[in-house]
PDB file of C-alpha atoms in Angstrom:
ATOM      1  CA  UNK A   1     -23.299   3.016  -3.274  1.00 35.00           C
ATOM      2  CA  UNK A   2     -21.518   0.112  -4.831  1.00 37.00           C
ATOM      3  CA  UNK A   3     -19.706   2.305  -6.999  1.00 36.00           C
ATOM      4  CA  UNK A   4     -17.483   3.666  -4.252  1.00 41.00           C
ATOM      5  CA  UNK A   5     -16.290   0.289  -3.148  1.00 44.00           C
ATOM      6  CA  UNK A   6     -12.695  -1.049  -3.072  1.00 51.00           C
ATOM      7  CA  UNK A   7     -10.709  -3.493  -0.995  1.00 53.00           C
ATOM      8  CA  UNK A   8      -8.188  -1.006   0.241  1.00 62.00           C
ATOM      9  CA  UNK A   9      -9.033  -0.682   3.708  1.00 57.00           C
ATOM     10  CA  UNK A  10      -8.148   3.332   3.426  1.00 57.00           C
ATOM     11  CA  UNK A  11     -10.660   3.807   1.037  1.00 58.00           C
ATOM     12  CA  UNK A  12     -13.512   2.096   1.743  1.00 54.00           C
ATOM     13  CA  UNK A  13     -17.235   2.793   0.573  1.00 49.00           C
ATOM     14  CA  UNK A  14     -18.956   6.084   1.383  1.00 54.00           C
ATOM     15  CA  UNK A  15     -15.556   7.221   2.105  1.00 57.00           C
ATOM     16  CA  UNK A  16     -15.630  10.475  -0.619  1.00 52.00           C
ATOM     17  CA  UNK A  17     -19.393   9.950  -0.841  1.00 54.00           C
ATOM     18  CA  UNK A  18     -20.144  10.664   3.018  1.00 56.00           C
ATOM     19  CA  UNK A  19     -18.041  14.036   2.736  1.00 58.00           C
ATOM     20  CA  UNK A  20     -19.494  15.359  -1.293  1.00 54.00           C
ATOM     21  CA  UNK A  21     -19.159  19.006  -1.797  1.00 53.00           C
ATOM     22  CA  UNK A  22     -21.998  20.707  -2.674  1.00 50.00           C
ATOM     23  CA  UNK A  23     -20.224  21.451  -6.246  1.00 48.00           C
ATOM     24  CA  UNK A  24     -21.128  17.944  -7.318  1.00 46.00           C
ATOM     25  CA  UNK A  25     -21.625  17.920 -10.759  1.00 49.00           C
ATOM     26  CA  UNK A  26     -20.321  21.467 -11.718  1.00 50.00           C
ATOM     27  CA  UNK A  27     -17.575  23.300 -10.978  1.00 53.00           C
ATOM     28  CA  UNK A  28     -14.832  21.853  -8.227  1.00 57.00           C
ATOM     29  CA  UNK A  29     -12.824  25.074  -6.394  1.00 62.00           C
ATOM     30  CA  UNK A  30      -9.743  23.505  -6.336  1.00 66.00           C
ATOM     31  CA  UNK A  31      -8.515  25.645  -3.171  1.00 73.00           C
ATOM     32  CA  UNK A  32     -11.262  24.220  -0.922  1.00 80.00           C
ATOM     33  CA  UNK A  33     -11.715  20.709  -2.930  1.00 85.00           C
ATOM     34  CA  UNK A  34     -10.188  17.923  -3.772  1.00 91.00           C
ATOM     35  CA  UNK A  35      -8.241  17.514  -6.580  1.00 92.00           C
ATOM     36  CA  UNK A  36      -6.279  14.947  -8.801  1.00 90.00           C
ATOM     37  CA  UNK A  37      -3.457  17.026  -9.230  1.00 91.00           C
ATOM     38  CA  UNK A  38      -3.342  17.739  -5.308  1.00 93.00           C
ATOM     39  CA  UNK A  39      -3.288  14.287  -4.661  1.00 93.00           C
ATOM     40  CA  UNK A  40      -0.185  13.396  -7.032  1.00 93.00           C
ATOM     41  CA  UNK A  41       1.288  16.031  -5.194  1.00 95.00           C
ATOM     42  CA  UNK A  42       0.379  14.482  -1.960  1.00 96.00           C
ATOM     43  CA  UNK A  43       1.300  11.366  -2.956  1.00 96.00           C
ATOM     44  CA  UNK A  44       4.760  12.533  -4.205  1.00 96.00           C
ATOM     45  CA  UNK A  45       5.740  14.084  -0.689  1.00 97.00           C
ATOM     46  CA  UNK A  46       4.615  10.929   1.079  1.00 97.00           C
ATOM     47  CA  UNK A  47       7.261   8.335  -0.906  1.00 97.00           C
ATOM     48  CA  UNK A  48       9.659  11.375   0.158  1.00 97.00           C
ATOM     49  CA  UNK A  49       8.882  10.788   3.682  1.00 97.00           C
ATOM     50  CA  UNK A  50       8.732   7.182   3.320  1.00 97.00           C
ATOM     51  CA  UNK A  51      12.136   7.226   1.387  1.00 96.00           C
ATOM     52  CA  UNK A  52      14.115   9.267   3.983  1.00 96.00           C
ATOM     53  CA  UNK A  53      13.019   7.003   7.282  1.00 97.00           C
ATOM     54  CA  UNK A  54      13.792   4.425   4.614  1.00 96.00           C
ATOM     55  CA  UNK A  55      17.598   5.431   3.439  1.00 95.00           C
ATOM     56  CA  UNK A  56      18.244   6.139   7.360  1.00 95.00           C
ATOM     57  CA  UNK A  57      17.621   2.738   8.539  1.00 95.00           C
ATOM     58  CA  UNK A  58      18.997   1.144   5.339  1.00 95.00           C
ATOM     59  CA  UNK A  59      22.052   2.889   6.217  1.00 93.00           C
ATOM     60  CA  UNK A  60      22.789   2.242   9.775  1.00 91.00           C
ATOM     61  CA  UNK A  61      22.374  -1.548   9.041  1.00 92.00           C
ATOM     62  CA  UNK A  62      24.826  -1.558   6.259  1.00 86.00           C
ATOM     63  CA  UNK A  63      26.893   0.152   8.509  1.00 88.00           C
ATOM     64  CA  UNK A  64      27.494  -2.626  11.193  1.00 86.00           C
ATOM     65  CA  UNK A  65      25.330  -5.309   8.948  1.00 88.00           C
ATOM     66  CA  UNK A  66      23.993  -6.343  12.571  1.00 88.00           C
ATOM     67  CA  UNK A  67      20.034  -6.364  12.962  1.00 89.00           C
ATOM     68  CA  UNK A  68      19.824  -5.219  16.258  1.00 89.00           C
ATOM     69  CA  UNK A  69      20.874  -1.933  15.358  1.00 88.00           C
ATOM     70  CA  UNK A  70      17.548  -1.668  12.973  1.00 91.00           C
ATOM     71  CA  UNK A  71      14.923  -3.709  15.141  1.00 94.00           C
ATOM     72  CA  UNK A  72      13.886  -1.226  17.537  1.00 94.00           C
ATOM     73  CA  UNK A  73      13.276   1.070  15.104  1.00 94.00           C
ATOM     74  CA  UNK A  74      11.623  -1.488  12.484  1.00 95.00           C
ATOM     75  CA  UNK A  75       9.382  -2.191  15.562  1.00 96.00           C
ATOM     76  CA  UNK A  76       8.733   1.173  16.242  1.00 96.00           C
ATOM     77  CA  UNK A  77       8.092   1.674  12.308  1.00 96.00           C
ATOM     78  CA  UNK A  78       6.180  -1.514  11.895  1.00 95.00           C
ATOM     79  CA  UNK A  79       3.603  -0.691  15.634  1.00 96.00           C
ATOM     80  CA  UNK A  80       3.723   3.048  15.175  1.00 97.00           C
ATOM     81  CA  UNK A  81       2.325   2.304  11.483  1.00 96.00           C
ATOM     82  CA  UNK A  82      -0.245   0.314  12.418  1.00 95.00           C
ATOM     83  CA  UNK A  83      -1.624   2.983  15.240  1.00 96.00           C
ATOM     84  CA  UNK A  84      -1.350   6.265  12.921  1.00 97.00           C
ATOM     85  CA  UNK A  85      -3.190   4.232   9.806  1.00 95.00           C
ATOM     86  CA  UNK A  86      -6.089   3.334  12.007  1.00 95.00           C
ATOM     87  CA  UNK A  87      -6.016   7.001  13.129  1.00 97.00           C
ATOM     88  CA  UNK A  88      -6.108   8.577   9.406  1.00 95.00           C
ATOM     89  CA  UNK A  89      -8.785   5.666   8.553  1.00 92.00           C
ATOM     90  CA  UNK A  90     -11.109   6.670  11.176  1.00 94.00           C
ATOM     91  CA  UNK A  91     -10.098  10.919  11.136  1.00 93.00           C
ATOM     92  CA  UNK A  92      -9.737  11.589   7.901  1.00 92.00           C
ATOM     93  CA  UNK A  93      -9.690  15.104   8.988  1.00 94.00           C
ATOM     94  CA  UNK A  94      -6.361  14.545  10.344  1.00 96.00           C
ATOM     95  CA  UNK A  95      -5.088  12.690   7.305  1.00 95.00           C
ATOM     96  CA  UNK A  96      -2.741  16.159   6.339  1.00 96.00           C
ATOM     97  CA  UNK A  97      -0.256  15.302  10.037  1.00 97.00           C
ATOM     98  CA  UNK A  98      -0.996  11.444  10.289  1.00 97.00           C
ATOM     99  CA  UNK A  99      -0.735  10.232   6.325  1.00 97.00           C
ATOM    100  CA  UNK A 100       2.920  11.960   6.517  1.00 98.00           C
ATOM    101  CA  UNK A 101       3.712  10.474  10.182  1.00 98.00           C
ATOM    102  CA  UNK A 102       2.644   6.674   8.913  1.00 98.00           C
ATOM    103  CA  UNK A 103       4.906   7.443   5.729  1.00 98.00           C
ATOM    104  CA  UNK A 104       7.848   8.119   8.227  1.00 97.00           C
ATOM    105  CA  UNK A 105       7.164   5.506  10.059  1.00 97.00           C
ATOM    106  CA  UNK A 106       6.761   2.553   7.416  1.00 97.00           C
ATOM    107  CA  UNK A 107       9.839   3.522   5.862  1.00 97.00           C
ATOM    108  CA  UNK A 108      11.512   2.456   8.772  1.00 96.00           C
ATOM    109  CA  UNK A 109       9.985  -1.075   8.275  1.00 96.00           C
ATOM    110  CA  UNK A 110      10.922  -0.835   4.141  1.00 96.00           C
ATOM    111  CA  UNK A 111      14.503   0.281   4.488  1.00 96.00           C
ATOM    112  CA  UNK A 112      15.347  -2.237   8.103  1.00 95.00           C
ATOM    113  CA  UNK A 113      13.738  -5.077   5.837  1.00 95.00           C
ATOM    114  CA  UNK A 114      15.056  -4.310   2.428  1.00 95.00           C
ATOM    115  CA  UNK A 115      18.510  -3.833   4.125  1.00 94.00           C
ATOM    116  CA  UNK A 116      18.415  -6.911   5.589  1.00 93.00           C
ATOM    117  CA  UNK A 117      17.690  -9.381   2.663  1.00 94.00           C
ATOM    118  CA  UNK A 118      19.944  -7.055   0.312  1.00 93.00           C
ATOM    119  CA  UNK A 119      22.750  -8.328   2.420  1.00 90.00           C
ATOM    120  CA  UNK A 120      21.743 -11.796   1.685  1.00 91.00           C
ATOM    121  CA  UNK A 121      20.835 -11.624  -1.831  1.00 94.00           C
ATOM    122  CA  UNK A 122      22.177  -8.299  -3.431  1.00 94.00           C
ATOM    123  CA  UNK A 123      20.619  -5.947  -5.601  1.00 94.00           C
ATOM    124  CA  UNK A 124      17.097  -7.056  -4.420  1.00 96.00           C
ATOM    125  CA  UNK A 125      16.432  -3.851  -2.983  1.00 94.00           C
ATOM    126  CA  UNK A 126      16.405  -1.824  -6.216  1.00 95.00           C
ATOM    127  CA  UNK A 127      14.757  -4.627  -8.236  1.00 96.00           C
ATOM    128  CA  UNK A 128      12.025  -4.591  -5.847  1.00 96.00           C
ATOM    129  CA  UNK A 129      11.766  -0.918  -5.775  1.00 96.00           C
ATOM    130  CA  UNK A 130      11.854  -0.590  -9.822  1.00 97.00           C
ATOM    131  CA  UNK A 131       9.323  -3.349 -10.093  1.00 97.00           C
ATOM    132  CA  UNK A 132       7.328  -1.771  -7.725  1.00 97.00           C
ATOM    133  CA  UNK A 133       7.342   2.269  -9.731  1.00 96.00           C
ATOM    134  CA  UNK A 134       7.861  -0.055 -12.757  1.00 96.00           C
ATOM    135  CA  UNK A 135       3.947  -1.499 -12.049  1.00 96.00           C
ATOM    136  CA  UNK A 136       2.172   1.783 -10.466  1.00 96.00           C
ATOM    137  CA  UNK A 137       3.253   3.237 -14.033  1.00 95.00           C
ATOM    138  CA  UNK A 138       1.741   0.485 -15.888  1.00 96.00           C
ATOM    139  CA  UNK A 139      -1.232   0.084 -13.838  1.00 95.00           C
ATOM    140  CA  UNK A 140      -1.487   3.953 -14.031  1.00 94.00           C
ATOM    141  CA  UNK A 141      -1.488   3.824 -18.223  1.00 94.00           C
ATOM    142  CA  UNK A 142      -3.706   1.211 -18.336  1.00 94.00           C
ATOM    143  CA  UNK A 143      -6.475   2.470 -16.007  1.00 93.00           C
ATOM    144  CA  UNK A 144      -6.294   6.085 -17.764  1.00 91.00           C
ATOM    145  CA  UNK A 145      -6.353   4.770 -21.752  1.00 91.00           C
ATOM    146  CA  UNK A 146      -8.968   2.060 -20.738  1.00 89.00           C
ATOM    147  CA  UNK A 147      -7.504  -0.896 -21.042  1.00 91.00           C
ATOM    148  CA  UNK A 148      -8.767  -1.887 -17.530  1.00 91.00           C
ATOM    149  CA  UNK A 149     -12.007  -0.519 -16.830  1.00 89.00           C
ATOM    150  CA  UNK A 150     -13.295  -0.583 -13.344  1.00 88.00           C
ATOM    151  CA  UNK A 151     -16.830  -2.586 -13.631  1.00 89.00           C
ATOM    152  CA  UNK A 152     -18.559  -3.823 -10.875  1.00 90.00           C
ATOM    153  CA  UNK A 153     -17.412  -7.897 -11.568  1.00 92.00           C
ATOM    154  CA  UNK A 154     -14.170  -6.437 -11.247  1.00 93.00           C
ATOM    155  CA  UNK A 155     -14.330  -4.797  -8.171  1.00 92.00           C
ATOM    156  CA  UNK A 156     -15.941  -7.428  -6.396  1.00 93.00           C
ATOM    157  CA  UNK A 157     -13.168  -9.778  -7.917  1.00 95.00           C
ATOM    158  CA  UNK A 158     -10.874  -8.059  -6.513  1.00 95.00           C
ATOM    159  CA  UNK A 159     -12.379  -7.667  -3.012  1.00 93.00           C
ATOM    160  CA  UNK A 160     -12.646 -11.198  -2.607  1.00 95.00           C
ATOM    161  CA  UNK A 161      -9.211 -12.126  -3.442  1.00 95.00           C
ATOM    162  CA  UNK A 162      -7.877  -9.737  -0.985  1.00 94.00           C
ATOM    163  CA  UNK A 163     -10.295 -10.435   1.528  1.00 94.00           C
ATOM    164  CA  UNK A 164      -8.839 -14.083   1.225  1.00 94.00           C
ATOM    165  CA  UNK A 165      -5.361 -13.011   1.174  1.00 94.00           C
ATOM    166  CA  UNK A 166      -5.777 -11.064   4.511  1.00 92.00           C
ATOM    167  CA  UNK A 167      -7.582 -13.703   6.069  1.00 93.00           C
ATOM    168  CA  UNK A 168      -4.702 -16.542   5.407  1.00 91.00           C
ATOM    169  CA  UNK A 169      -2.263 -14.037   6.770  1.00 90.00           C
ATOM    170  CA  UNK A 170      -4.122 -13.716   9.567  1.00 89.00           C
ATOM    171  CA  UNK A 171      -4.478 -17.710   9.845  1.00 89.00           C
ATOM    172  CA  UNK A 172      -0.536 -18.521   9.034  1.00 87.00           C
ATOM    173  CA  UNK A 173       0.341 -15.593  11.865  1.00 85.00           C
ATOM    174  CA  UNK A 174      -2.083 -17.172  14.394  1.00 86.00           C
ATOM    175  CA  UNK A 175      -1.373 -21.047  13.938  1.00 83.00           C
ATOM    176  CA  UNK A 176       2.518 -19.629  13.387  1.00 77.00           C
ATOM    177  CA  UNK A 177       1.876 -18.994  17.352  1.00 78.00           C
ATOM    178  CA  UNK A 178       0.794 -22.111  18.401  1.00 77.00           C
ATOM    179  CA  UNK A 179       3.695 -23.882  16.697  1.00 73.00           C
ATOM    180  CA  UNK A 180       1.595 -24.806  14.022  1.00 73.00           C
ATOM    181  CA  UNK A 181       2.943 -24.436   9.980  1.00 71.00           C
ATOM    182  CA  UNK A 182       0.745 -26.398   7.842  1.00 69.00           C
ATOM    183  CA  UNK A 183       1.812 -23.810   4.611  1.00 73.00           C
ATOM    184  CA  UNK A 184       5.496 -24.371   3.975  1.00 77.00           C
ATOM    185  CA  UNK A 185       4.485 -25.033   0.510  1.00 79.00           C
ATOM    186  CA  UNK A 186       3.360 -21.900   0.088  1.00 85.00           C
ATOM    187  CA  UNK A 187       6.185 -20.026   1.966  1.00 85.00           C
ATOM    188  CA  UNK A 188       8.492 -22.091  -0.247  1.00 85.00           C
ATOM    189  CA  UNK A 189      10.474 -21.531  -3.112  1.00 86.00           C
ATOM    190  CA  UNK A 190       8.589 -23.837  -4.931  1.00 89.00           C
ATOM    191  CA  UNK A 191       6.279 -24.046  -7.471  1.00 91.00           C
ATOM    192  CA  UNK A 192       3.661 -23.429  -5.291  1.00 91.00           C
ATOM    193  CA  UNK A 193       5.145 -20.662  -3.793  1.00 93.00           C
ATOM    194  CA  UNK A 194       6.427 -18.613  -5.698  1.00 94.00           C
ATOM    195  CA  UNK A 195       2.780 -19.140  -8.266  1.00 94.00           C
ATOM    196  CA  UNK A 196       1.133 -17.774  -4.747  1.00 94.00           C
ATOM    197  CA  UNK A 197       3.413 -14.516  -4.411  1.00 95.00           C
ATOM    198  CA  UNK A 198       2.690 -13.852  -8.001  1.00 96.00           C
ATOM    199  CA  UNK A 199      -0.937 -13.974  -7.323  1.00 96.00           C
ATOM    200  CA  UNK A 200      -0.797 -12.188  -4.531  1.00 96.00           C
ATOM    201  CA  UNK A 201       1.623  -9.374  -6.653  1.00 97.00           C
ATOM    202  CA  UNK A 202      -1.246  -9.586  -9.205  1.00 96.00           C
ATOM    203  CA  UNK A 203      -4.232  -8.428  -6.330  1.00 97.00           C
ATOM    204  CA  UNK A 204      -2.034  -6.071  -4.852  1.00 96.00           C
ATOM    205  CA  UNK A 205      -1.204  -4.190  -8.580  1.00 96.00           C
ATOM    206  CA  UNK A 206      -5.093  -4.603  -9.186  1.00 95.00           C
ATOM    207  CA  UNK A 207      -5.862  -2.778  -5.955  1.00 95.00           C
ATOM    208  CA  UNK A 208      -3.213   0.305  -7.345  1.00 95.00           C
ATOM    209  CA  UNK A 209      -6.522   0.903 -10.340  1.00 94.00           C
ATOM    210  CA  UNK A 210      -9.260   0.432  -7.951  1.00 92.00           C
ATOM    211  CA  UNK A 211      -7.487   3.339  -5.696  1.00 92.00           C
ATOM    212  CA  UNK A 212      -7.043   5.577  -8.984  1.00 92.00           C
ATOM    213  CA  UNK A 213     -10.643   4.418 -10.001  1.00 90.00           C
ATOM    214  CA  UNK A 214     -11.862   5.846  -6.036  1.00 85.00           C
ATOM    215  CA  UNK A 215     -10.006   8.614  -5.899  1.00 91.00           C
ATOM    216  CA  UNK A 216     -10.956  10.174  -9.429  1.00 90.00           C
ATOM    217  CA  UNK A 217     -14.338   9.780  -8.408  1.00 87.00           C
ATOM    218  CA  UNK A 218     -13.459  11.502  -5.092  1.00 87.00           C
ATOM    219  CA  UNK A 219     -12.572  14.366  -7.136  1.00 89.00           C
ATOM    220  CA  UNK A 220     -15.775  14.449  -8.961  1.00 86.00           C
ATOM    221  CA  UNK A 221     -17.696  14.398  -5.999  1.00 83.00           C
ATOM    222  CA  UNK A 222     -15.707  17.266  -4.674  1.00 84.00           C
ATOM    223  CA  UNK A 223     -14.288  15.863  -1.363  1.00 87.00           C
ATOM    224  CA  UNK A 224     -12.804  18.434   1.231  1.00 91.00           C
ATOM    225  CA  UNK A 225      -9.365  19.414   0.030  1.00 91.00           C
ATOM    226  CA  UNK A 226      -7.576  17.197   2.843  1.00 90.00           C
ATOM    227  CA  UNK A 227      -8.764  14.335   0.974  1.00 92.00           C
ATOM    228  CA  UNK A 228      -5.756  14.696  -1.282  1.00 94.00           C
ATOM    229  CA  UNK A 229      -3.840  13.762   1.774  1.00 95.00           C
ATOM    230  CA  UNK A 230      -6.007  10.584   2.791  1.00 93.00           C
ATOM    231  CA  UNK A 231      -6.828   9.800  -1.324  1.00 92.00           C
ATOM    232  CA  UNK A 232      -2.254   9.823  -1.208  1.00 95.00           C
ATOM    233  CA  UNK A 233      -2.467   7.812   1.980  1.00 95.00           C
ATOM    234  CA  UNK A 234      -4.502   5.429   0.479  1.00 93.00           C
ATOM    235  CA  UNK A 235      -2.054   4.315  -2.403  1.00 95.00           C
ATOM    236  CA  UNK A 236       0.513   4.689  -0.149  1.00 96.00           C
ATOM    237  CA  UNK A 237      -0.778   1.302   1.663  1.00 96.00           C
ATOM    238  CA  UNK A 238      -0.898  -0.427  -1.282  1.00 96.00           C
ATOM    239  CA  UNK A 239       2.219   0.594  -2.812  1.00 97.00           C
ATOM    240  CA  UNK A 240       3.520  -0.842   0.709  1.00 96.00           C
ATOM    241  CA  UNK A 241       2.060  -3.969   0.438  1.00 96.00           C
ATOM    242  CA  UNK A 242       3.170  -4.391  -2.955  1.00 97.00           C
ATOM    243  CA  UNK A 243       6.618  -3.613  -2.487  1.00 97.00           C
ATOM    244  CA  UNK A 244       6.897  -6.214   0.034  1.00 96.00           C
ATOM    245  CA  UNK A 245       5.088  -8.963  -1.978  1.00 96.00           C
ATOM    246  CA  UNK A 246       7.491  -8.166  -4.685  1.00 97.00           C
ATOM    247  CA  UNK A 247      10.452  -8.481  -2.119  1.00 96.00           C
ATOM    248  CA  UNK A 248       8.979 -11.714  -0.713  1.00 95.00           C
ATOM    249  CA  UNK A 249       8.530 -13.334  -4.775  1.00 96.00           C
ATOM    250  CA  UNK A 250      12.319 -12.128  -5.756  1.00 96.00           C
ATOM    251  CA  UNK A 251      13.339 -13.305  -2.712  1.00 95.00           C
ATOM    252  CA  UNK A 252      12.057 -16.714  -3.144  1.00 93.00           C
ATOM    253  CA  UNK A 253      13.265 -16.575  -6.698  1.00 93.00           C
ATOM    254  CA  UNK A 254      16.927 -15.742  -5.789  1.00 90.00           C
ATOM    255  CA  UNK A 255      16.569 -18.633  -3.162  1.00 86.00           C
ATOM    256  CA  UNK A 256      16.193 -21.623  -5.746  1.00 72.00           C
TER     257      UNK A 256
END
């Protein structure tokens, strides 16, 4: 069904649909089924797990302010990440020991990279971070008093753009390789640059309603109760990506 599509790679269509209680429609047991106030509490302990890794390799860095100290585990974070977020995408039955173990491990990315460009441009790190709450609370109010409905123009909208997004990545990463940088414009501090991190901060706080959107319907299909754990996992990865898209705009901001 259309209905249950979004561009978050976590929670893609037929995700809740695939695994619908047989309460559809009536009454959900919340202590075998999913619910929305399970998932807030998922989501909560996962930024705790994301904020200790976080703080630990924030603080060794600012410690000796030399990056070596933080690479290996920023590698470690960044790899590790990767592996247990293709794990809870494909076993969502696992989701309750994997979502918290790829919440460990990205915070090792956040805090090594935060740490390092708060040395070169203070007080980034807690503008990005309040920016960051600062738009999951907006994005939050204006999905649940209606003032962005999920329709389907939207979704596929949406889609698209981060479809295209993931697929320049991919293309800047690959012809970075070859010695190739054709988008220095874009990478910039320009114009240009910093009007393409605020689109790209625009997508990613647009994906933060189409999770809500998914996940609500989740509940009213009456997913398995370790749902809440993949359903948290799942704005987890966007909250990611939109911390660091906010990190790479204020960063180009502070650099003009």
């Amino acid at each position: 069904m259309a209905l249950f599509k979004t561009s978050n790679p976590a929670l893609g269509e037929g995700t809740f649909r695939d695994l619908a209680g047989p309460q559809y429609g009536g009454v959900i047991d919340e202590t075998t089924h999913m619910t929305l106030n399970g998932t807030v509490n998922k989501t909560g302990i996962l930024l705790v797990c994301a904020l200790a890794t976080a703080a630990y390799t924030w603080h060794s860095f600012l410690q000796s302010r030399d990056p070596a100290d933080v690479m290996p585990s920023m590698i470690i974070g960044g790899i590790g990440g990767f592996i247990f977020a293709l794990v809870t995408i494909f076993k969502k039955e696992w989701s309750p020991v994997t979502a918290p173990i790829y919440a460990l491990l990205e915070g090792l990315v956040l805090g090594g990279l935060s740490a390092l460009l708060e040395l070169r441009f203070p007080g980034i790190a807690m503008q990005a971070v309040a920016l960051t709450f600062g738009t999951l609370f907006v994005m939050l109010l204006a999905y649940r008093s209606g003032l962005i409905r999920v329709t389907q123009k939207l979704r596929l909208g949406i889609v698209a753009a981060t479809g295209g997004i993931a697929v320049f990545y991919i293309l800047q990463m690959l012809m970075g390789f070859f010695g190739f940088h054709m988008f220095s414009a874009v990478n910039g501090s320009g114009v240009i640059g910093i009007g393409f991190s605020l689109f790209v901060v625009a997508i990613a706080a647009l994906n933060l309603v189409l999770d809500f959107d998914f996940i609500e319907q989740g509940v009213q299909y009456g997913a398995p109760k370790y749902m809440e754990w993949y359903g948290a996992f799942g704005i987890i990865v966007t909250l990611v990506w939109l911390y660091l898209e906010i990190l790479r705009l204020l960063s180009k901001l502070r650099s003009r």
